[in-house]
PDB file of C-alpha atoms and ligand atoms in Angstrom:
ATOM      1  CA  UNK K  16     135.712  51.827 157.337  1.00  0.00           C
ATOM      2  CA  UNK K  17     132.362  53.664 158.145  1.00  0.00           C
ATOM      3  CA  UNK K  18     131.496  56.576 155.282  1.00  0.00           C
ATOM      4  CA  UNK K  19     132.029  60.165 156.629  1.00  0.00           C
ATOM      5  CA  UNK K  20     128.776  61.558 157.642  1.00  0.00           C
ATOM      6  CA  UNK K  21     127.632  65.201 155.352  1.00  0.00           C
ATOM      7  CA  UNK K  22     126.028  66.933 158.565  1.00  0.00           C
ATOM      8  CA  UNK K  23     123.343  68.866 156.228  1.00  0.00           C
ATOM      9  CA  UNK K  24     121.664  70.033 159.311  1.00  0.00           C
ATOM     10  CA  UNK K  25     125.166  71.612 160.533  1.00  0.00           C
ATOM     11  CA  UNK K  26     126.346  72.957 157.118  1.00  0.00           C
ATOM     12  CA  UNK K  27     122.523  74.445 156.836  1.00  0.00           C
ATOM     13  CA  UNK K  28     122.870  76.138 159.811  1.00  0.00           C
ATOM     14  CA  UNK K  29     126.157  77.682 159.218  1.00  0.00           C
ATOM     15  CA  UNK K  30     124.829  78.829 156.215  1.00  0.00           C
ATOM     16  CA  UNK K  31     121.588  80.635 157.432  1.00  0.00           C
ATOM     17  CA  UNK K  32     123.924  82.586 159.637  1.00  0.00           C
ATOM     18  CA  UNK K  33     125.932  83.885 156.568  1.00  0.00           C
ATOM     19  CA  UNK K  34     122.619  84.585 154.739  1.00  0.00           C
ATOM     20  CA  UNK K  35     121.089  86.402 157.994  1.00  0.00           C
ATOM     21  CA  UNK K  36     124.105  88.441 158.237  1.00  0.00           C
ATOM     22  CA  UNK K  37     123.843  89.519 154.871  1.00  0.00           C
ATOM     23  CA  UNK K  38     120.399  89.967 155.581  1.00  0.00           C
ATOM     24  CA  UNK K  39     120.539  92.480 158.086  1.00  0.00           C
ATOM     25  CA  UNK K  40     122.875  94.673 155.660  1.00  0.00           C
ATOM     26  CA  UNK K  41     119.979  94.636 153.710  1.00  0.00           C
ATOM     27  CA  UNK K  42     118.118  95.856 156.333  1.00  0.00           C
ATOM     28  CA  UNK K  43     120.465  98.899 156.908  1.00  0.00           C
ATOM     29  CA  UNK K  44     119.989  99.734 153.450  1.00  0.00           C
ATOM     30  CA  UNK K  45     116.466  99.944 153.879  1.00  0.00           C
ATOM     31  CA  UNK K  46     115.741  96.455 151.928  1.00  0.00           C
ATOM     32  CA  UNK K  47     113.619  94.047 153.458  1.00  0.00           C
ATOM     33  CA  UNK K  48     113.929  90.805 151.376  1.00  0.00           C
ATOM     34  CA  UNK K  49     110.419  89.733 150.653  1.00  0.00           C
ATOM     35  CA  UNK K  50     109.596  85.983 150.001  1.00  0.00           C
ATOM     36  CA  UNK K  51     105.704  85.587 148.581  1.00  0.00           C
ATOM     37  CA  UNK K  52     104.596  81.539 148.415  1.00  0.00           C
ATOM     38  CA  UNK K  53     101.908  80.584 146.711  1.00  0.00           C
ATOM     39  CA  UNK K  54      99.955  77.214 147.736  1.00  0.00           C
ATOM     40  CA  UNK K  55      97.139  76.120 145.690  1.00  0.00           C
ATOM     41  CA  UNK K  56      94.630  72.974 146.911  1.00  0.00           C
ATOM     42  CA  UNK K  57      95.375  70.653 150.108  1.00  0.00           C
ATOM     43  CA  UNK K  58      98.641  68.632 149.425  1.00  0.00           C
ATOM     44  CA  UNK K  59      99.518  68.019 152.810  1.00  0.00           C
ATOM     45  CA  UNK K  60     103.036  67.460 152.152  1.00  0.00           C
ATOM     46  CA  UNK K  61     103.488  70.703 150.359  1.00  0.00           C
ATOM     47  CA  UNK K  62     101.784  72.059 152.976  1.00  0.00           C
ATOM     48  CA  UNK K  63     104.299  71.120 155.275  1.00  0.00           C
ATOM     49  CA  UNK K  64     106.439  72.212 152.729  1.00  0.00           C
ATOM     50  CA  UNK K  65     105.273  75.489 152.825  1.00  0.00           C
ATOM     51  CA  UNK K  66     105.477  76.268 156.892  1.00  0.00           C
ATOM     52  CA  UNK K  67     108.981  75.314 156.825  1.00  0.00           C
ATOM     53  CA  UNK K  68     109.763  78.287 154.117  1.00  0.00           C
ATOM     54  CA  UNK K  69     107.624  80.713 156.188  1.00  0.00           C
ATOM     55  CA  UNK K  70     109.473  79.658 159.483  1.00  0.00           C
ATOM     56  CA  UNK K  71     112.602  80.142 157.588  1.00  0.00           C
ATOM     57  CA  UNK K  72     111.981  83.462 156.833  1.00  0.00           C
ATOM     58  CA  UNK K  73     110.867  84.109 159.618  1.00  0.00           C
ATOM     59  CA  UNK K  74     114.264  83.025 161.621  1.00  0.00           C
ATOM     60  CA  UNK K  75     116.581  85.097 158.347  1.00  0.00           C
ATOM     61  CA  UNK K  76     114.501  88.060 159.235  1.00  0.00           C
ATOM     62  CA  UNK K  77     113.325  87.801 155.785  1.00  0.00           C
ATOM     63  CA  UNK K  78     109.104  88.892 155.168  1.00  0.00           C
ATOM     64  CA  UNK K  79     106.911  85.804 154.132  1.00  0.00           C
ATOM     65  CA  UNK K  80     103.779  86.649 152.179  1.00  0.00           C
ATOM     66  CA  UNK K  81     102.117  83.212 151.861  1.00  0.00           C
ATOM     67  CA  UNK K  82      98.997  83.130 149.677  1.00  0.00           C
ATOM     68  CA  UNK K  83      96.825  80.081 150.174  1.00  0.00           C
ATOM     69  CA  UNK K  84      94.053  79.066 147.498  1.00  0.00           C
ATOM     70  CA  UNK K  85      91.800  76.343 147.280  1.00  0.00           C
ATOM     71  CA  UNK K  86      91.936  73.642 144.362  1.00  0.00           C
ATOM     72  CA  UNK K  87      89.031  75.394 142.899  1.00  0.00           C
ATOM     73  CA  UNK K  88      91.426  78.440 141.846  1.00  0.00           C
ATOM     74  CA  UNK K  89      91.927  79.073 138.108  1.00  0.00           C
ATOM     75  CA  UNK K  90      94.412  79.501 135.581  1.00  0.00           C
ATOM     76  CA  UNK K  91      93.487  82.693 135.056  1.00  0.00           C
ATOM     77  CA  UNK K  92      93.539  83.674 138.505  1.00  0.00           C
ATOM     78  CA  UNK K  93      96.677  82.399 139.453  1.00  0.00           C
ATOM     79  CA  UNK K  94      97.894  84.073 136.659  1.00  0.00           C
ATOM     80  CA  UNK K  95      96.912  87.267 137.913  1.00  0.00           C
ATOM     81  CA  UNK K  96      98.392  86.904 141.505  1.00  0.00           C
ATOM     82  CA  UNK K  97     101.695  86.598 139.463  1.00  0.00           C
ATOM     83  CA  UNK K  98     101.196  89.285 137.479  1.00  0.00           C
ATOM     84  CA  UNK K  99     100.608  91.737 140.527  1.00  0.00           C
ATOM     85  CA  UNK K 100     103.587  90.027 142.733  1.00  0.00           C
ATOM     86  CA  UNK K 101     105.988  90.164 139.706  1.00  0.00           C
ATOM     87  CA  UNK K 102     104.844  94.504 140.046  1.00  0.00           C
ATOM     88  CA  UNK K 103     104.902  94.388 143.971  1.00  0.00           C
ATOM     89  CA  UNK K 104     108.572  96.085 145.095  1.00  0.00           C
ATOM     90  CA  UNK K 105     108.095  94.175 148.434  1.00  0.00           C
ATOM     91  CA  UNK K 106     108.396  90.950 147.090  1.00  0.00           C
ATOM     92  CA  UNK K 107     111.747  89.916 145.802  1.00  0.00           C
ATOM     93  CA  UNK K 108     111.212  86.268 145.624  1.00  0.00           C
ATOM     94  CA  UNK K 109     107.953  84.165 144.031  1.00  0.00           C
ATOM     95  CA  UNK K 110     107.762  80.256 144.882  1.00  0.00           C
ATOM     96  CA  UNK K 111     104.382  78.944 143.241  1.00  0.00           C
ATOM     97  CA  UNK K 112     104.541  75.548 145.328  1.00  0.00           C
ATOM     98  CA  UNK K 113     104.419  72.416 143.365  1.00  0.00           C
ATOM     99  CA  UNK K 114     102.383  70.508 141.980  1.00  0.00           C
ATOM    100  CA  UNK K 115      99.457  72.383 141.141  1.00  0.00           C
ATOM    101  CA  UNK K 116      96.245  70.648 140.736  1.00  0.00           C
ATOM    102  CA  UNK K 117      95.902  69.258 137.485  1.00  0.00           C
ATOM    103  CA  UNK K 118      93.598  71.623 135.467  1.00  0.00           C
ATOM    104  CA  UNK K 119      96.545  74.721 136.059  1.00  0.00           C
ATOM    105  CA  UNK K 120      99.258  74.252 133.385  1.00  0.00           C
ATOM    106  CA  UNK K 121     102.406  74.223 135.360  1.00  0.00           C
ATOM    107  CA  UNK K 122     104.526  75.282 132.311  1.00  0.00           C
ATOM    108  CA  UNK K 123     101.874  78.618 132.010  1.00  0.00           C
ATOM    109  CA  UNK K 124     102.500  79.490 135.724  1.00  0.00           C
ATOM    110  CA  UNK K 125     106.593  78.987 135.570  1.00  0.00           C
ATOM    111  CA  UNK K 126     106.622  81.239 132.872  1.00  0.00           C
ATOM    112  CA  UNK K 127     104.465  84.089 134.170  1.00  0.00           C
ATOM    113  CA  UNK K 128     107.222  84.971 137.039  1.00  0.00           C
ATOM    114  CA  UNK K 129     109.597  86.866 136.031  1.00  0.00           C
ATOM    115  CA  UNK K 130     113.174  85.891 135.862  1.00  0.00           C
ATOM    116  CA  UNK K 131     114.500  88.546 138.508  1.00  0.00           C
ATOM    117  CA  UNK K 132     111.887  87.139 141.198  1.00  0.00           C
ATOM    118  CA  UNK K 133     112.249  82.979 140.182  1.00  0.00           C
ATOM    119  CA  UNK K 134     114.030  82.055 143.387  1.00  0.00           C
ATOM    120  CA  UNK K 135     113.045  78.174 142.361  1.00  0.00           C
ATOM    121  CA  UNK K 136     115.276  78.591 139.411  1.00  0.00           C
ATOM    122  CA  UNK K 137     112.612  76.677 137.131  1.00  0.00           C
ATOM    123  CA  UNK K 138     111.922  79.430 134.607  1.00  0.00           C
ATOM    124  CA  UNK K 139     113.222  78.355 131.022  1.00  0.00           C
ATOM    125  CA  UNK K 140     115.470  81.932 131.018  1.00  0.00           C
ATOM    126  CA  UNK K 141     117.002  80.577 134.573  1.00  0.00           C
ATOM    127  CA  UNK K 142     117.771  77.190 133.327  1.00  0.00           C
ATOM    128  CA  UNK K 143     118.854  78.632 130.276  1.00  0.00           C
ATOM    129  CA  UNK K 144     121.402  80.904 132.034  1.00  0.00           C
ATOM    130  CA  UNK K 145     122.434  78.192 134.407  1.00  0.00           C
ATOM    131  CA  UNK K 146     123.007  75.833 130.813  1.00  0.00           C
ATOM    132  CA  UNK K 147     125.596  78.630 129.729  1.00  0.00           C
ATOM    133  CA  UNK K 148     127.343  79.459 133.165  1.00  0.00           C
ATOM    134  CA  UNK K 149     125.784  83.105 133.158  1.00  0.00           C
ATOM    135  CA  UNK K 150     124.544  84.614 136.600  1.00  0.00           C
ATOM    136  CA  UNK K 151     121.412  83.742 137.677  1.00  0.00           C
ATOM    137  CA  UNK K 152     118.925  81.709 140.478  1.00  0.00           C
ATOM    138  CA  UNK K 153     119.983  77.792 140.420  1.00  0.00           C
ATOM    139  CA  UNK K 154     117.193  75.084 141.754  1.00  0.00           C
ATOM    140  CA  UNK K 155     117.297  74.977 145.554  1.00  0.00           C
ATOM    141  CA  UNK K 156     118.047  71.554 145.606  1.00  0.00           C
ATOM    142  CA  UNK K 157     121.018  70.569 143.460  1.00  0.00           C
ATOM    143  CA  UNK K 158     122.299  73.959 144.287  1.00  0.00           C
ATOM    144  CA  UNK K 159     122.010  72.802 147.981  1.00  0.00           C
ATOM    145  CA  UNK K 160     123.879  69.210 147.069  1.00  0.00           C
ATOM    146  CA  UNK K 161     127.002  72.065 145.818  1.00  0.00           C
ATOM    147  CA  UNK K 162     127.437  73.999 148.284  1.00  0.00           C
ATOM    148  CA  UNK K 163     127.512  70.763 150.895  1.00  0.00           C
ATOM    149  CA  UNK K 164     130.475  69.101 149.326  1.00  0.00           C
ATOM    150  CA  UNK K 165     131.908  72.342 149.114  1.00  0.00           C
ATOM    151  CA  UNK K 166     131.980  72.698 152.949  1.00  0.00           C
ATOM    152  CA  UNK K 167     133.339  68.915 152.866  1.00  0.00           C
ATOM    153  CA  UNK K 168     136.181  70.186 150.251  1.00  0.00           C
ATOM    154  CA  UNK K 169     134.784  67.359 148.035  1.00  0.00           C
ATOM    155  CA  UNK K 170     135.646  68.777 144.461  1.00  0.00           C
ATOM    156  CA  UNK K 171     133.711  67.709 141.365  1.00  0.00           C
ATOM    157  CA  UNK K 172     136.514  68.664 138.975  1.00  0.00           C
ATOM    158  CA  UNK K 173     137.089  65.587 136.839  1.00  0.00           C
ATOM    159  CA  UNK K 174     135.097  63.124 139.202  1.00  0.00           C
ATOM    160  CA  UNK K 175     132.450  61.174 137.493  1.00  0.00           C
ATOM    161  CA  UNK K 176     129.269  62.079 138.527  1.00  0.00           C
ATOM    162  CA  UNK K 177     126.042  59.494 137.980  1.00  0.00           C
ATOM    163  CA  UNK K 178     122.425  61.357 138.436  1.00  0.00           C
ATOM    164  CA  UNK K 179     119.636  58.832 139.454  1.00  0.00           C
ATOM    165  CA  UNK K 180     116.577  60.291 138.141  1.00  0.00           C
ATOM    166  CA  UNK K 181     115.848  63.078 135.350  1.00  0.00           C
ATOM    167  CA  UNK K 182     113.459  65.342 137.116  1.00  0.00           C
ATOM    168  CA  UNK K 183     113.182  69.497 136.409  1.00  0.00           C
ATOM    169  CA  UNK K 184     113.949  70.007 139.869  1.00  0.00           C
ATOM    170  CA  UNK K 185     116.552  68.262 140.930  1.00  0.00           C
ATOM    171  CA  UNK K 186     117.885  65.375 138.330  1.00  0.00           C
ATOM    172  CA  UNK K 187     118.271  67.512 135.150  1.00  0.00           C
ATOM    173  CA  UNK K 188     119.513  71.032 137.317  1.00  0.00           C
ATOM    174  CA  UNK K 189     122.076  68.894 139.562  1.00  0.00           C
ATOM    175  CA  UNK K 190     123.782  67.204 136.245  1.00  0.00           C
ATOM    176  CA  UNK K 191     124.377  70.604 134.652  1.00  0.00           C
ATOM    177  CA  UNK K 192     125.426  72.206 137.595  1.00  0.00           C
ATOM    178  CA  UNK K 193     128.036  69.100 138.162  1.00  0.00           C
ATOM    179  CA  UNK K 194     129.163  69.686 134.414  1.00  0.00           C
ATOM    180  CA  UNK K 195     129.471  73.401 135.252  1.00  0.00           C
ATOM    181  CA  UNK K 196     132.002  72.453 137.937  1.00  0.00           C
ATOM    182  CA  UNK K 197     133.871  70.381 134.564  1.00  0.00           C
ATOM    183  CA  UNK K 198     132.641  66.830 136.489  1.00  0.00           C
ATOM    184  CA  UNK K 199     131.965  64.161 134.157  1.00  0.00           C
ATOM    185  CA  UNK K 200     128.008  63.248 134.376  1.00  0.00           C
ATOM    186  CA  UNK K 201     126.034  60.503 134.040  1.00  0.00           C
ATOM    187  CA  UNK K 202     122.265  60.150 133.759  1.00  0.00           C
ATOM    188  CA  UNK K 203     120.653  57.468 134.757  1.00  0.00           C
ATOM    189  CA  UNK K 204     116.656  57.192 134.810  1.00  0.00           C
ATOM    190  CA  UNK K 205     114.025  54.594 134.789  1.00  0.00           C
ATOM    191  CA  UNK K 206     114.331  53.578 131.448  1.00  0.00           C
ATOM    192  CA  UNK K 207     118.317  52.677 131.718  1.00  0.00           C
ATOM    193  CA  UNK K 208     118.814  49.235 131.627  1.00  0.00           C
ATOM    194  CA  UNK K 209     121.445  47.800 134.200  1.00  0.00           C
ATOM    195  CA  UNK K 210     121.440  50.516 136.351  1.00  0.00           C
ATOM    196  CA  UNK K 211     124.503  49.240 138.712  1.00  0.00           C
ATOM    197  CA  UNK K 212     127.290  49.289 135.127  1.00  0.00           C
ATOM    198  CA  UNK K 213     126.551  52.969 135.855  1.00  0.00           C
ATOM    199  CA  UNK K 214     126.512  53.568 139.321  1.00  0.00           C
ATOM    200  CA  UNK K 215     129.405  51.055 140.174  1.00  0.00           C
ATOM    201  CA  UNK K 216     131.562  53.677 137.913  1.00  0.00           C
ATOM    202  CA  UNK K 217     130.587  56.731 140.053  1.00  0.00           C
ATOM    203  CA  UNK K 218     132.719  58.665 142.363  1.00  0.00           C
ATOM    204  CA  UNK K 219     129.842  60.263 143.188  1.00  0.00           C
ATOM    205  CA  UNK K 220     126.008  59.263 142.797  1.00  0.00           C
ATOM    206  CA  UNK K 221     123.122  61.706 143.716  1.00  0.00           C
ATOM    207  CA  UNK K 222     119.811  59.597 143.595  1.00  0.00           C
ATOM    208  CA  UNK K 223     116.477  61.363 143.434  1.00  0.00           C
ATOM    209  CA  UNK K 224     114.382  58.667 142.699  1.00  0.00           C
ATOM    210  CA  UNK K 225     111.852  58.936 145.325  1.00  0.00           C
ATOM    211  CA  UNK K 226     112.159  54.754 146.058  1.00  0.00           C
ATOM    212  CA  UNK K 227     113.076  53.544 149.347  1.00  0.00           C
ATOM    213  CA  UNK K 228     116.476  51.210 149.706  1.00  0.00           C
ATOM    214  CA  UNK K 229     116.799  51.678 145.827  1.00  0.00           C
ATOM    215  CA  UNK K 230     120.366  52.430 146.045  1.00  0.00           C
ATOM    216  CA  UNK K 231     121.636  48.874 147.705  1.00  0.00           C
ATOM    217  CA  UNK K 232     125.193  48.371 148.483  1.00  0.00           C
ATOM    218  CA  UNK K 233     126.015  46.539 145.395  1.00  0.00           C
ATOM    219  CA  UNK K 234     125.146  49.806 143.495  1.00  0.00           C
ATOM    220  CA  UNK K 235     128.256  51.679 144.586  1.00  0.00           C
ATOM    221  CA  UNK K 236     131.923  51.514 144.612  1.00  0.00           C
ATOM    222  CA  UNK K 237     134.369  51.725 148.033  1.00  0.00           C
ATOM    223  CA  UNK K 238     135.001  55.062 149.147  1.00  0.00           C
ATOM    224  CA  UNK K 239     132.252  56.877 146.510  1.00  0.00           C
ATOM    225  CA  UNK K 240     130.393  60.001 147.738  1.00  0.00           C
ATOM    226  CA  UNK K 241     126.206  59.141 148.021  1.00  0.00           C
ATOM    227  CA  UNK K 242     124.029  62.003 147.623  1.00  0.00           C
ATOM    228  CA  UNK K 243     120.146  61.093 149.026  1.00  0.00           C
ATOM    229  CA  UNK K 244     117.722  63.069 147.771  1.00  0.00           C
ATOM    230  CA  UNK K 245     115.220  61.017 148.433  1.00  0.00           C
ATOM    231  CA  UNK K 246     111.881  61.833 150.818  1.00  0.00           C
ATOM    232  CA  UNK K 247     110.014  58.783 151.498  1.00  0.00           C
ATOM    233  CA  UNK K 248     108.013  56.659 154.375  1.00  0.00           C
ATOM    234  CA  UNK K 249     109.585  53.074 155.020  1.00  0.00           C
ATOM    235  CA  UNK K 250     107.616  50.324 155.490  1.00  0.00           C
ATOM    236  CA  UNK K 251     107.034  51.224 159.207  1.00  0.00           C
ATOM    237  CA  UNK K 252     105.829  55.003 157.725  1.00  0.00           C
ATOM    238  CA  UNK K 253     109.398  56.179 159.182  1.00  0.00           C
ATOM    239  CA  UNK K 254     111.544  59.118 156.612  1.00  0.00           C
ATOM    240  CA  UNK K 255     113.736  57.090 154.813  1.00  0.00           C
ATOM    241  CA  UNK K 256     115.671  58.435 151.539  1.00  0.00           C
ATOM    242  CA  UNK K 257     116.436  56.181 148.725  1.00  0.00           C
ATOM    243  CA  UNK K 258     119.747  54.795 149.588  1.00  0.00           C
ATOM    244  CA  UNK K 259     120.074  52.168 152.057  1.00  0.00           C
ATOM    245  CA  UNK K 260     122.010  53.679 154.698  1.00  0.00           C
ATOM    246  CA  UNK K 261     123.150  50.908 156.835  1.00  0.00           C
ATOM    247  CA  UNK K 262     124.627  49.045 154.038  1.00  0.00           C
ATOM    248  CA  UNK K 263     125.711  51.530 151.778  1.00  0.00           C
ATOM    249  CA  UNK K 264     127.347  53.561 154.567  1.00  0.00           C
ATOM    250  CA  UNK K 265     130.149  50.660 155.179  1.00  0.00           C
ATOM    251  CA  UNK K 266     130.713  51.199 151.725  1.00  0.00           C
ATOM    252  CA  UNK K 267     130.823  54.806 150.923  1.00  0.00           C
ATOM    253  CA  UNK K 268     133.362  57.311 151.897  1.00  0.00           C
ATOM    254  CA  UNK K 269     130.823  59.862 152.084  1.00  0.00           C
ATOM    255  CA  UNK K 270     126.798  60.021 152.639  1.00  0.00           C
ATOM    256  CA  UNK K 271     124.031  62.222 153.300  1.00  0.00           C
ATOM    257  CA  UNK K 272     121.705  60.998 155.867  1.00  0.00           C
ATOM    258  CA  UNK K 273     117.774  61.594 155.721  1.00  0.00           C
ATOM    259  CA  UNK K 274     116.459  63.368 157.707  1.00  0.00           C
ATOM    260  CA  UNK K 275     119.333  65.885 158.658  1.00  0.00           C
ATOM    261  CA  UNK K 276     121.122  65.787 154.666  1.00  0.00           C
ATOM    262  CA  UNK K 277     119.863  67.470 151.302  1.00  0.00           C
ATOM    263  CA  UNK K 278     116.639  68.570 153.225  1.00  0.00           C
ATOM    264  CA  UNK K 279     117.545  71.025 155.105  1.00  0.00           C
ATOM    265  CA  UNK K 280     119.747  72.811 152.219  1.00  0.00           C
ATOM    266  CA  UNK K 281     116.903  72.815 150.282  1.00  0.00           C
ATOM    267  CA  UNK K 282     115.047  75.767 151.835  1.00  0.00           C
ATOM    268  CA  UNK K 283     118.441  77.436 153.025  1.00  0.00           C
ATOM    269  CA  UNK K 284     119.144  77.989 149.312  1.00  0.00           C
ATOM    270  CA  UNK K 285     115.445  79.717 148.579  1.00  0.00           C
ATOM    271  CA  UNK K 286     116.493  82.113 151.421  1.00  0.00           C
ATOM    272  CA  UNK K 287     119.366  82.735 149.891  1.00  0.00           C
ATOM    273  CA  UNK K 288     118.067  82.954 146.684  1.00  0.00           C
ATOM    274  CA  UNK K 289     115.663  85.431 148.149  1.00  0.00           C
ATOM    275  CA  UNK K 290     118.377  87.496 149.969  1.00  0.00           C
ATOM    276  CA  UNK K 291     120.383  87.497 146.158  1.00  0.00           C
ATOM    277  CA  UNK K 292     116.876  88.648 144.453  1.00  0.00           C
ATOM    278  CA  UNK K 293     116.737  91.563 146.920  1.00  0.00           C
ATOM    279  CA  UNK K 294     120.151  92.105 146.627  1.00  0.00           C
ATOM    280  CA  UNK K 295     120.169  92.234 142.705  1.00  0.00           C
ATOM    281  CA  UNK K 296     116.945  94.915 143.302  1.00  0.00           C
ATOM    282  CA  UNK K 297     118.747  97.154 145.691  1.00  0.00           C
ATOM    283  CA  UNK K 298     121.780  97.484 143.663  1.00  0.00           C
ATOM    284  CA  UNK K 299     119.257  97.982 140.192  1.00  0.00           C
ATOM    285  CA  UNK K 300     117.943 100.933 142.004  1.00  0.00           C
ATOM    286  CA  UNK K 301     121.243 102.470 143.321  1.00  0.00           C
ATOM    287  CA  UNK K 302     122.561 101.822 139.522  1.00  0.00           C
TER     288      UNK K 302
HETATM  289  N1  LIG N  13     107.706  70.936 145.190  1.00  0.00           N
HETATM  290  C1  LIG N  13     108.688  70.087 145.592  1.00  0.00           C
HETATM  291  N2  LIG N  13     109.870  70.719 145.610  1.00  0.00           N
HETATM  292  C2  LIG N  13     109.644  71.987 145.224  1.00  0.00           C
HETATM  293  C3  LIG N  13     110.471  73.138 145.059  1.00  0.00           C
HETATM  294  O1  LIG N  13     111.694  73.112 145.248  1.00  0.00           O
HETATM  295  N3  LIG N  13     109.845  74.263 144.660  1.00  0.00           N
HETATM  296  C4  LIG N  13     108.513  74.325 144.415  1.00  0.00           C
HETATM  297  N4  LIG N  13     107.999  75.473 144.011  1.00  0.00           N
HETATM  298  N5  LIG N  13     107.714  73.290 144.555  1.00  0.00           N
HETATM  299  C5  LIG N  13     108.285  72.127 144.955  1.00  0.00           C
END
């Protein structure tokens, strides 16, 4: 039997209609939410990255303020744009898109937006909240993976969760938020020896690797539910994610395809983030 396809294309778009709904109520109330991105240097991926957001907006009815700099720009600098966005009450949202070029301390610049306008969820008070099940912004990404097998009434209550790779924005978040849903989780990174024990014992595996066909068939049990986070160009340059789809989907009872899975979420949750931020601002002021 064929896995069951998670339409991530479909369950984004159903979701950006909820969002843009409450969106316009926004709007009545006088609140436009604001979304300001910040690009630093040439990346052309994050580039891309960063029209998407802007054409997002632009579709929610949400503003975009997107502030490009070149590589040259400095700490100190960037540091300053945050400091006058984190004042601006137009902007309810502040995405400083990653990475930044390498003489800008990351860490420095995640901590100079404040936690009421960190719609990436990466600020040590928003992690810190999401560790102890307290209100607050969760990563676009793993927060994405949620709300998808929520539409497919896949719940992580007891299931055993194994997390392929251990990054800040998606590995580390998506455990946590698992365990906050009382799953069982597993990490798995590059230093785990005999990756397959692990994955073999999932009922559900979310790989965000960034390693084409690294998730073969023989990684995963019958019937499991395969999470792809994965972005990457196949040997033909095609987008391919990190699981092996033909195989693994006779396999699976459940996968994400990429393109059309975890992608699309991914920017559907920063404008709903966003709408939240505004949302959290309007009723501050009415308070
Ligand atoms: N670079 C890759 N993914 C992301 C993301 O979710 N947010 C930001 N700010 N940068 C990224």
């Amino acid at each position: 039997m064929e896995a069951k396809l998670i339409d991530g294309k479909e369950i984004a778009r159903k979701t950006r209609m909820e969002i843009a709904e409450k969106v316009l109520k926004l709007k009545d109330e006088g609140i436009t939410p604001g979304l300001a991105v910040i690009l630093v240097g040439n990346n052309q991926a994050s580039k891309l990255y960063v029209k998407n957001k802007e054409k997002a907006c632009k579709e929610l009815g949400l503003n975009s303020f997107m502030i490009e700099y070149p590589e040259s720009l400095s700490e100190k600098e960037l540091l300053d744009k945050i400091s006058e966005l984190n004042q601006d009450n137009k902007v309810h949202g502040i995405l400083v898109q990653l990475p930044l070029p390498s003489h800008i301390e990351e860490k420095k610049i995640i901590e100079a937006i404040t936690p009421s306008k960190d719609v990436d969820g990466f600020h040590p008070i928003s992690i810190g909240r999401m560790m102890t099940g307290q209100d607050t912004f969760y990563p676009c990404t793993p927060y994405g993976i949620m709300v998808m097998l929520k539409e497919m009434d896949i719940e992580p209550a007891g299931k055993h969760v194994v997390v392929v790779g251990r990054s800040n924005i998606v590995g580390k978040p998506a455990g946590q938020l698992f365990l906050n849903e009382n799953a069982t989780v597993t990490y798995c990174h590059s230093r785990t020896k005999d990756l397959k024990q692990f994955t073999k014992q999932a009922d559900i595996i979310v790989s965000a690797v960034g390693k084409a066909n690294f998730i073969t068939a023989d990684h995963v049990s019958q019937g499991a539910v395969v999470i792809d986070v994965g972005m990457n160009r196949d040997e033909n340059g095609k987008l391919c994610g990190d699981v092996s789809f033909d195989e693994v989907k006779e396999k699976a009872g459940f996968i994400t395809p990429v393109p059309g899975g975890v992608g699309p979420m991914t920017i559907t949750m920063l404008m709903y983030n966003t709408m939240k931020a505004a949302s959290n601002a309007s009723k501050m002021q009415h308070a």
